[in-house]
Amino acid sequence: MKRERALQVVLVLVGLLYCFWGYLLFDNLWHAKWLSGHSDVMPMFLSLNTALGVCLLLAVKQPARHRLMIAYGAWSSLAHAFTMTIMSAQAVAHGMHRQDSPQDIVMFVVIGGTLLALLPAKQASPAGAPISEPRFAQR
């Protein structure tokens, strides 16, 4: 029970953080900030994580039923950290410095690792349970 409560707290914190990025997305698009820096990647990244934040907040009440969404949140955070690590290493190799490293890399590793560590176990289906026929709307 403590593990589920910890997961719920993490889901709320990460969900709210990602939802806050919706404000940054709105600001970025409203003022067309992405045009000045030719950074069209940032609004796309913010839109994906804003949607993920809403989904993680919806998963708070019954985390076991939303295991796949939580796993997606974890693995996408780790993939983002991995990509940023490679980009930072390449920037250093070319004598450049990325402003968002290493603190953002650490943040995404912590988010992904925590979500994976608290991921609910798979729920076993009842033994011998038949697969039901699809139900279609009756007229």
CSV table of N, CA and C in Angstrom, one decimal:
chain,number,residue,atom,x,y,z
A,1,MET,N,0.8,-1.2,0.0
A,1,MET,CA,0.0,0.0,0.0
A,1,MET,C,0.9,1.3,0.0
A,2,LYS,N,2.0,1.2,0.7
A,2,LYS,CA,2.9,2.4,0.7
A,2,LYS,C,3.4,2.6,-0.7
A,3,ARG,N,3.7,1.6,-1.4
A,3,ARG,CA,4.3,1.7,-2.7
A,3,ARG,C,3.3,2.4,-3.7
A,4,GLU,N,2.0,2.0,-3.6
A,4,GLU,CA,1.0,2.6,-4.4
A,4,GLU,C,0.8,4.0,-4.1
A,5,ARG,N,0.8,4.4,-2.8
A,5,ARG,CA,0.7,5.8,-2.4
A,5,ARG,C,1.9,6.6,-2.9
A,6,ALA,N,3.1,6.0,-2.8
A,6,ALA,CA,4.3,6.7,-3.3
A,6,ALA,C,4.1,6.9,-4.8
A,7,LEU,N,3.6,5.9,-5.5
A,7,LEU,CA,3.4,6.1,-7.0
A,7,LEU,C,2.4,7.2,-7.3
A,8,GLN,N,1.4,7.2,-6.5
A,8,GLN,CA,0.3,8.3,-6.7
A,8,GLN,C,0.9,9.7,-6.5
A,9,VAL,N,1.8,9.8,-5.5
A,9,VAL,CA,2.4,11.1,-5.2
A,9,VAL,C,3.3,11.5,-6.4
A,10,VAL,N,4.1,10.5,-6.9
A,10,VAL,CA,5.0,10.8,-8.0
A,10,VAL,C,4.2,11.1,-9.3
A,11,LEU,N,3.1,10.4,-9.5
A,11,LEU,CA,2.2,10.7,-10.6
A,11,LEU,C,1.6,12.1,-10.6
A,12,VAL,N,1.2,12.5,-9.4
A,12,VAL,CA,0.7,13.9,-9.3
A,12,VAL,C,1.8,14.9,-9.6
A,13,LEU,N,3.0,14.7,-9.0
A,13,LEU,CA,4.1,15.7,-9.2
A,13,LEU,C,4.5,15.8,-10.6
A,14,VAL,N,4.8,14.6,-11.2
A,14,VAL,CA,5.2,14.6,-12.6
A,14,VAL,C,4.1,15.1,-13.5
A,15,GLY,N,2.8,14.7,-13.3
A,15,GLY,CA,1.7,15.1,-14.1
A,15,GLY,C,1.5,16.6,-14.0
A,16,LEU,N,1.7,17.2,-12.8
A,16,LEU,CA,1.5,18.7,-12.7
A,16,LEU,C,2.7,19.4,-13.4
A,17,LEU,N,3.9,18.8,-13.3
A,17,LEU,CA,5.1,19.4,-14.0
A,17,LEU,C,4.8,19.4,-15.5
A,18,TYR,N,4.4,18.3,-16.0
A,18,TYR,CA,4.2,18.2,-17.4
A,18,TYR,C,3.0,19.0,-17.9
A,19,CYS,N,2.0,19.2,-17.0
A,19,CYS,CA,0.9,20.0,-17.4
A,19,CYS,C,1.3,21.5,-17.4
A,20,PHE,N,2.2,21.9,-16.5
A,20,PHE,CA,2.7,23.2,-16.4
A,20,PHE,C,3.4,23.6,-17.8
A,21,TRP,N,4.0,22.6,-18.4
A,21,TRP,CA,4.6,22.8,-19.7
A,21,TRP,C,3.6,23.2,-20.7
A,22,GLY,N,2.3,23.0,-20.5
A,22,GLY,CA,1.3,23.4,-21.4
A,22,GLY,C,1.3,25.0,-21.4
A,23,TYR,N,1.5,25.6,-20.2
A,23,TYR,CA,1.6,27.1,-20.2
A,23,TYR,C,2.8,27.5,-21.0
A,24,LEU,N,3.9,26.8,-20.9
A,24,LEU,CA,5.1,27.2,-21.7
A,24,LEU,C,4.8,27.0,-23.2
A,25,LEU,N,4.1,26.0,-23.5
A,25,LEU,CA,3.8,25.7,-24.9
A,25,LEU,C,2.9,26.9,-25.4
A,26,PHE,N,1.8,27.2,-24.7
A,26,PHE,CA,1.0,28.3,-25.1
A,26,PHE,C,1.7,29.6,-25.3
A,27,ASP,N,2.6,29.9,-24.3
A,27,ASP,CA,3.4,31.1,-24.4
A,27,ASP,C,4.3,31.1,-25.6
A,28,ASN,N,4.9,29.9,-25.9
A,28,ASN,CA,5.8,29.8,-27.0
A,28,ASN,C,5.1,30.0,-28.3
A,29,LEU,N,3.9,29.4,-28.4
A,29,LEU,CA,3.1,29.5,-29.7
A,29,LEU,C,2.5,30.9,-29.8
A,30,TRP,N,2.0,31.5,-28.7
A,30,TRP,CA,1.3,32.7,-28.7
A,30,TRP,C,2.2,33.9,-29.2
A,31,HIS,N,3.5,33.8,-28.7
A,31,HIS,CA,4.4,34.9,-29.1
A,31,HIS,C,5.4,34.4,-30.2
A,32,ALA,N,5.1,33.3,-30.8
A,32,ALA,CA,5.9,32.7,-31.9
A,32,ALA,C,7.4,32.8,-31.5
A,33,LYS,N,7.7,32.4,-30.3
A,33,LYS,CA,9.1,32.4,-29.9
A,33,LYS,C,10.0,31.4,-30.6
A,34,TRP,N,9.3,30.3,-31.0
A,34,TRP,CA,10.1,29.3,-31.7
A,34,TRP,C,10.6,29.8,-33.1
A,35,LEU,N,10.0,30.8,-33.6
A,35,LEU,CA,10.5,31.3,-34.9
A,35,LEU,C,11.8,32.1,-34.8
A,36,SER,N,12.0,32.8,-33.6
A,36,SER,CA,13.2,33.6,-33.5
A,36,SER,C,14.5,32.7,-33.3
A,37,GLY,N,14.3,31.6,-32.6
A,37,GLY,CA,15.5,30.7,-32.4
A,37,GLY,C,15.5,29.5,-33.4
A,38,HIS,N,14.6,29.5,-34.3
A,38,HIS,CA,14.5,28.4,-35.3
A,38,HIS,C,14.4,27.1,-34.6
A,39,SER,N,13.7,27.1,-33.4
A,39,SER,CA,13.6,25.9,-32.6
A,39,SER,C,12.2,25.3,-32.7
A,40,ASP,N,11.9,24.6,-33.8
A,40,ASP,CA,10.6,24.1,-33.9
A,40,ASP,C,10.4,22.8,-33.1
A,41,VAL,N,11.4,22.3,-32.5
A,41,VAL,CA,11.4,21.1,-31.8
A,41,VAL,C,10.7,21.3,-30.4
A,42,MET,N,11.0,22.4,-29.8
A,42,MET,CA,10.5,22.7,-28.4
A,42,MET,C,9.0,22.6,-28.3
A,43,PRO,N,8.2,23.3,-29.2
A,43,PRO,CA,6.8,23.2,-29.1
A,43,PRO,C,6.3,21.8,-29.2
A,44,MET,N,6.9,21.0,-30.1
A,44,MET,CA,6.4,19.6,-30.3
A,44,MET,C,6.7,18.8,-29.0
A,45,PHE,N,7.9,19.0,-28.4
A,45,PHE,CA,8.2,18.3,-27.2
A,45,PHE,C,7.3,18.7,-26.1
A,46,LEU,N,7.0,20.0,-25.9
A,46,LEU,CA,6.1,20.5,-24.9
A,46,LEU,C,4.7,19.9,-25.1
A,47,SER,N,4.2,19.8,-26.3
A,47,SER,CA,2.9,19.3,-26.6
A,47,SER,C,2.7,17.9,-26.2
A,48,LEU,N,3.7,17.1,-26.5
A,48,LEU,CA,3.7,15.6,-26.1
A,48,LEU,C,3.7,15.5,-24.6
A,49,ASN,N,4.6,16.2,-23.9
A,49,ASN,CA,4.7,16.0,-22.5
A,49,ASN,C,3.5,16.6,-21.8
A,50,THR,N,2.9,17.7,-22.3
A,50,THR,CA,1.7,18.2,-21.7
A,50,THR,C,0.6,17.2,-21.8
A,51,ALA,N,0.4,16.5,-22.9
A,51,ALA,CA,-0.6,15.5,-23.0
A,51,ALA,C,-0.3,14.3,-22.1
A,52,LEU,N,1.0,13.9,-22.0
A,52,LEU,CA,1.4,12.9,-21.1
A,52,LEU,C,1.1,13.3,-19.6
A,53,GLY,N,1.3,14.5,-19.3
A,53,GLY,CA,1.0,15.0,-17.9
A,53,GLY,C,-0.5,14.8,-17.6
A,54,VAL,N,-1.4,15.1,-18.5
A,54,VAL,CA,-2.8,14.9,-18.3
A,54,VAL,C,-3.1,13.4,-18.0
A,55,CYS,N,-2.5,12.6,-18.9
A,55,CYS,CA,-2.8,11.1,-18.8
A,55,CYS,C,-2.2,10.6,-17.4
A,56,LEU,N,-1.1,11.1,-17.0
A,56,LEU,CA,-0.5,10.6,-15.7
A,56,LEU,C,-1.4,11.1,-14.5
A,57,LEU,N,-2.0,12.3,-14.6
A,57,LEU,CA,-2.9,12.7,-13.6
A,57,LEU,C,-4.2,11.9,-13.6
A,58,LEU,N,-4.6,11.4,-14.7
A,58,LEU,CA,-5.8,10.6,-14.8
A,58,LEU,C,-5.5,9.2,-14.2
A,59,ALA,N,-4.3,8.8,-14.2
A,59,ALA,CA,-3.9,7.5,-13.8
A,59,ALA,C,-3.7,7.4,-12.2
A,60,VAL,N,-3.8,8.5,-11.6
A,60,VAL,CA,-3.6,8.6,-10.1
A,60,VAL,C,-4.5,7.7,-9.3
A,61,LYS,N,-5.8,7.8,-9.7
A,61,LYS,CA,-6.8,7.1,-8.9
A,61,LYS,C,-6.6,5.6,-8.9
A,62,GLN,N,-6.3,5.0,-10.0
A,62,GLN,CA,-6.1,3.6,-10.2
A,62,GLN,C,-4.9,3.3,-11.0
A,63,PRO,N,-3.7,3.4,-10.4
A,63,PRO,CA,-2.5,3.2,-11.2
A,63,PRO,C,-2.3,1.8,-11.8
A,64,ALA,N,-2.8,0.8,-11.1
A,64,ALA,CA,-2.7,-0.6,-11.7
A,64,ALA,C,-3.4,-0.7,-13.0
A,65,ARG,N,-4.5,0.0,-13.2
A,65,ARG,CA,-5.3,-0.1,-14.4
A,65,ARG,C,-4.6,0.8,-15.6
A,66,HIS,N,-3.7,1.6,-15.2
A,66,HIS,CA,-3.0,2.5,-16.2
A,66,HIS,C,-1.5,2.2,-16.3
A,67,ARG,N,-1.2,1.0,-16.0
A,67,ARG,CA,0.2,0.5,-16.0
A,67,ARG,C,0.9,0.9,-17.3
A,68,LEU,N,0.3,0.7,-18.4
A,68,LEU,CA,1.0,0.9,-19.7
A,68,LEU,C,1.3,2.4,-19.9
A,69,MET,N,0.3,3.3,-19.5
A,69,MET,CA,0.6,4.7,-19.6
A,69,MET,C,1.7,5.2,-18.7
A,70,ILE,N,1.8,4.6,-17.5
A,70,ILE,CA,2.9,4.9,-16.6
A,70,ILE,C,4.2,4.4,-17.1
A,71,ALA,N,4.2,3.2,-17.7
A,71,ALA,CA,5.4,2.7,-18.3
A,71,ALA,C,5.9,3.6,-19.5
A,72,TYR,N,4.9,4.0,-20.3
A,72,TYR,CA,5.2,4.9,-21.4
A,72,TYR,C,5.9,6.2,-20.8
A,73,GLY,N,5.3,6.8,-19.8
A,73,GLY,CA,5.9,8.0,-19.1
A,73,GLY,C,7.3,7.7,-18.7
A,74,ALA,N,7.6,6.6,-18.1
A,74,ALA,CA,8.9,6.2,-17.6
A,74,ALA,C,9.9,6.1,-18.8
A,75,TRP,N,9.5,5.2,-19.8
A,75,TRP,CA,10.4,5.0,-20.9
A,75,TRP,C,10.7,6.2,-21.8
A,76,SER,N,9.6,7.0,-22.0
A,76,SER,CA,9.8,8.2,-22.8
A,76,SER,C,10.8,9.2,-22.1
A,77,SER,N,10.7,9.2,-20.7
A,77,SER,CA,11.6,10.1,-20.0
A,77,SER,C,13.0,9.6,-20.1
A,78,LEU,N,13.2,8.3,-20.0
A,78,LEU,CA,14.6,7.8,-20.1
A,78,LEU,C,15.1,7.9,-21.5
A,79,ALA,N,14.3,7.7,-22.5
A,79,ALA,CA,14.7,7.9,-23.9
A,79,ALA,C,15.1,9.4,-24.1
A,80,HIS,N,14.3,10.3,-23.6
A,80,HIS,CA,14.7,11.7,-23.7
A,80,HIS,C,16.0,12.0,-23.1
A,81,ALA,N,16.2,11.5,-21.9
A,81,ALA,CA,17.5,11.7,-21.2
A,81,ALA,C,18.7,11.1,-22.0
A,82,PHE,N,18.5,9.9,-22.6
A,82,PHE,CA,19.5,9.3,-23.4
A,82,PHE,C,19.8,10.1,-24.6
A,83,THR,N,18.8,10.6,-25.2
A,83,THR,CA,19.0,11.5,-26.4
A,83,THR,C,19.7,12.8,-26.0
A,84,MET,N,19.3,13.4,-24.9
A,84,MET,CA,20.0,14.6,-24.5
A,84,MET,C,21.5,14.3,-24.1
A,85,THR,N,21.8,13.2,-23.6
A,85,THR,CA,23.1,12.8,-23.2
A,85,THR,C,24.0,12.7,-24.5
A,86,ILE,N,23.5,12.1,-25.5
A,86,ILE,CA,24.2,12.0,-26.8
A,86,ILE,C,24.4,13.4,-27.4
A,87,MET,N,23.4,14.2,-27.4
A,87,MET,CA,23.5,15.5,-28.0
A,87,MET,C,24.5,16.4,-27.2
A,88,SER,N,24.5,16.2,-25.9
A,88,SER,CA,25.5,17.0,-25.1
A,88,SER,C,26.9,16.5,-25.3
A,89,ALA,N,27.1,15.2,-25.4
A,89,ALA,CA,28.4,14.7,-25.7
A,89,ALA,C,28.9,15.2,-27.1
A,90,GLN,N,28.0,15.2,-28.1
A,90,GLN,CA,28.4,15.7,-29.4
A,90,GLN,C,28.7,17.2,-29.4
A,91,ALA,N,27.9,17.9,-28.6
A,91,ALA,CA,28.2,19.4,-28.5
A,91,ALA,C,29.5,19.6,-27.9
A,92,VAL,N,29.9,18.9,-26.8
A,92,VAL,CA,31.2,19.1,-26.2
A,92,VAL,C,32.3,18.7,-27.2
A,93,ALA,N,32.1,17.6,-27.9
A,93,ALA,CA,33.1,17.2,-28.9
A,93,ALA,C,33.3,18.2,-30.0
A,94,HIS,N,32.3,19.1,-30.2
A,94,HIS,CA,32.5,20.1,-31.2
A,94,HIS,C,32.7,21.5,-30.6
A,95,GLY,N,33.1,21.5,-29.3
A,95,GLY,CA,33.5,22.8,-28.6
A,95,GLY,C,32.3,23.6,-28.3
A,96,MET,N,31.1,23.0,-28.2
A,96,MET,CA,29.9,23.8,-27.9
A,96,MET,C,29.4,23.4,-26.5
A,97,HIS,N,28.5,24.2,-26.0
A,97,HIS,CA,27.9,23.8,-24.7
A,97,HIS,C,26.3,23.9,-24.8
A,98,ARG,N,25.6,22.9,-24.4
A,98,ARG,CA,24.2,23.0,-24.3
A,98,ARG,C,23.7,23.6,-23.0
A,99,GLN,N,22.8,24.5,-23.0
A,99,GLN,CA,22.3,25.2,-21.8
A,99,GLN,C,21.5,24.3,-20.9
A,100,ASP,N,20.9,23.3,-21.4
A,100,ASP,CA,20.0,22.5,-20.6
A,100,ASP,C,20.7,21.2,-20.0
A,101,SER,N,21.9,21.1,-20.1
A,101,SER,CA,22.6,19.9,-19.6
A,101,SER,C,23.5,20.3,-18.4
A,102,PRO,N,23.7,19.5,-17.4
A,102,PRO,CA,23.3,18.1,-17.2
A,102,PRO,C,22.0,18.0,-16.3
A,103,GLN,N,21.6,19.2,-15.8
A,103,GLN,CA,20.4,19.1,-14.9
A,103,GLN,C,19.2,18.5,-15.5
A,104,ASP,N,18.9,18.8,-16.7
A,104,ASP,CA,17.7,18.2,-17.4
A,104,ASP,C,17.9,16.7,-17.6
A,105,ILE,N,19.1,16.3,-17.9
A,105,ILE,CA,19.3,14.9,-18.1
A,105,ILE,C,19.0,14.2,-16.8
A,106,VAL,N,19.6,14.7,-15.7
A,106,VAL,CA,19.4,14.1,-14.4
A,106,VAL,C,17.9,14.0,-14.0
A,107,MET,N,17.2,15.2,-14.3
A,107,MET,CA,15.8,15.2,-14.0
A,107,MET,C,15.0,14.1,-14.7
A,108,PHE,N,15.2,13.9,-16.0
A,108,PHE,CA,14.5,12.9,-16.7
A,108,PHE,C,14.9,11.5,-16.3
A,109,VAL,N,16.1,11.3,-16.0
A,109,VAL,CA,16.5,10.0,-15.5
A,109,VAL,C,15.8,9.7,-14.1
A,110,VAL,N,15.8,10.7,-13.3
A,110,VAL,CA,15.1,10.5,-12.0
A,110,VAL,C,13.6,10.2,-12.2
A,111,ILE,N,12.9,11.0,-13.1
A,111,ILE,CA,11.5,10.8,-13.4
A,111,ILE,C,11.3,9.4,-13.9
A,112,GLY,N,12.0,9.0,-14.9
A,112,GLY,CA,11.9,7.7,-15.6
A,112,GLY,C,12.2,6.5,-14.6
A,113,GLY,N,13.3,6.7,-13.9
A,113,GLY,CA,13.7,5.6,-13.0
A,113,GLY,C,12.7,5.4,-11.8
A,114,THR,N,12.2,6.5,-11.3
A,114,THR,CA,11.2,6.5,-10.2
A,114,THR,C,9.9,5.8,-10.7
A,115,LEU,N,9.4,6.2,-11.9
A,115,LEU,CA,8.2,5.7,-12.4
A,115,LEU,C,8.4,4.1,-12.6
A,116,LEU,N,9.5,3.8,-13.2
A,116,LEU,CA,9.8,2.3,-13.4
A,116,LEU,C,9.9,1.6,-12.1
A,117,ALA,N,10.5,2.2,-11.1
A,117,ALA,CA,10.7,1.5,-9.8
A,117,ALA,C,9.4,1.3,-9.1
A,118,LEU,N,8.4,2.2,-9.3
A,118,LEU,CA,7.1,2.1,-8.6
A,118,LEU,C,6.0,1.5,-9.5
A,119,LEU,N,6.4,1.1,-10.7
A,119,LEU,CA,5.4,0.6,-11.7
A,119,LEU,C,4.6,-0.6,-11.0
A,120,PRO,N,3.3,-0.5,-11.1
A,120,PRO,CA,2.5,-1.6,-10.5
A,120,PRO,C,2.8,-2.9,-11.2
A,121,ALA,N,2.7,-4.0,-10.5
A,121,ALA,CA,3.0,-5.3,-11.1
A,121,ALA,C,1.8,-5.6,-12.1
A,122,LYS,N,2.1,-6.5,-13.0
A,122,LYS,CA,1.1,-6.9,-14.0
A,122,LYS,C,0.0,-7.7,-13.2
A,123,GLN,N,-1.2,-7.4,-13.5
A,123,GLN,CA,-2.3,-8.1,-12.9
A,123,GLN,C,-2.6,-9.4,-13.6
A,124,ALA,N,-2.6,-10.5,-12.9
A,124,ALA,CA,-2.8,-11.8,-13.6
A,124,ALA,C,-4.3,-11.9,-14.0
A,125,SER,N,-4.6,-12.5,-15.1
A,125,SER,CA,-5.9,-12.7,-15.5
A,125,SER,C,-6.4,-14.0,-14.9
A,126,PRO,N,-7.7,-14.1,-14.6
A,126,PRO,CA,-8.2,-15.3,-14.0
A,126,PRO,C,-7.9,-16.5,-14.9
A,127,ALA,N,-7.4,-17.6,-14.2
A,127,ALA,CA,-7.0,-18.8,-15.0
A,127,ALA,C,-8.2,-19.4,-15.7
A,128,GLY,N,-8.0,-19.7,-17.0
A,128,GLY,CA,-9.0,-20.3,-17.8
A,128,GLY,C,-10.1,-19.4,-18.1
A,129,ALA,N,-10.0,-18.1,-17.9
A,129,ALA,CA,-11.0,-17.1,-18.3
A,129,ALA,C,-11.2,-17.1,-19.8
A,130,PRO,N,-12.4,-17.3,-20.3
A,130,PRO,CA,-12.6,-17.3,-21.7
A,130,PRO,C,-12.5,-15.9,-22.3
A,131,ILE,N,-12.1,-15.8,-23.5
A,131,ILE,CA,-12.1,-14.5,-24.1
A,131,ILE,C,-13.5,-14.2,-24.7
A,132,SER,N,-14.0,-13.1,-24.2
A,132,SER,CA,-15.4,-12.8,-24.6
A,132,SER,C,-15.5,-12.3,-26.1
A,133,GLU,N,-16.6,-12.5,-26.6
A,133,GLU,CA,-16.9,-12.1,-28.0
A,133,GLU,C,-17.1,-10.6,-27.9
A,134,PRO,N,-16.7,-9.9,-29.0
A,134,PRO,CA,-16.8,-8.4,-29.0
A,134,PRO,C,-18.3,-8.1,-29.0
A,135,ARG,N,-18.6,-7.0,-28.3
A,135,ARG,CA,-20.0,-6.6,-28.3
A,135,ARG,C,-20.2,-5.4,-29.2
A,136,PHE,N,-21.2,-5.5,-30.0
A,136,PHE,CA,-21.5,-4.4,-31.0
A,136,PHE,C,-22.8,-3.7,-30.5
A,137,ALA,N,-22.9,-2.5,-30.9
A,137,ALA,CA,-24.1,-1.7,-30.5
A,137,ALA,C,-25.3,-2.3,-31.1
A,138,GLN,N,-26.3,-2.4,-30.2
A,138,GLN,CA,-27.6,-3.0,-30.7
A,138,GLN,C,-28.5,-1.9,-31.2
A,139,ARG,N,-29.2,-2.1,-32.2
A,139,ARG,CA,-30.0,-1.1,-32.8
A,139,ARG,C,-31.4,-1.2,-32.3
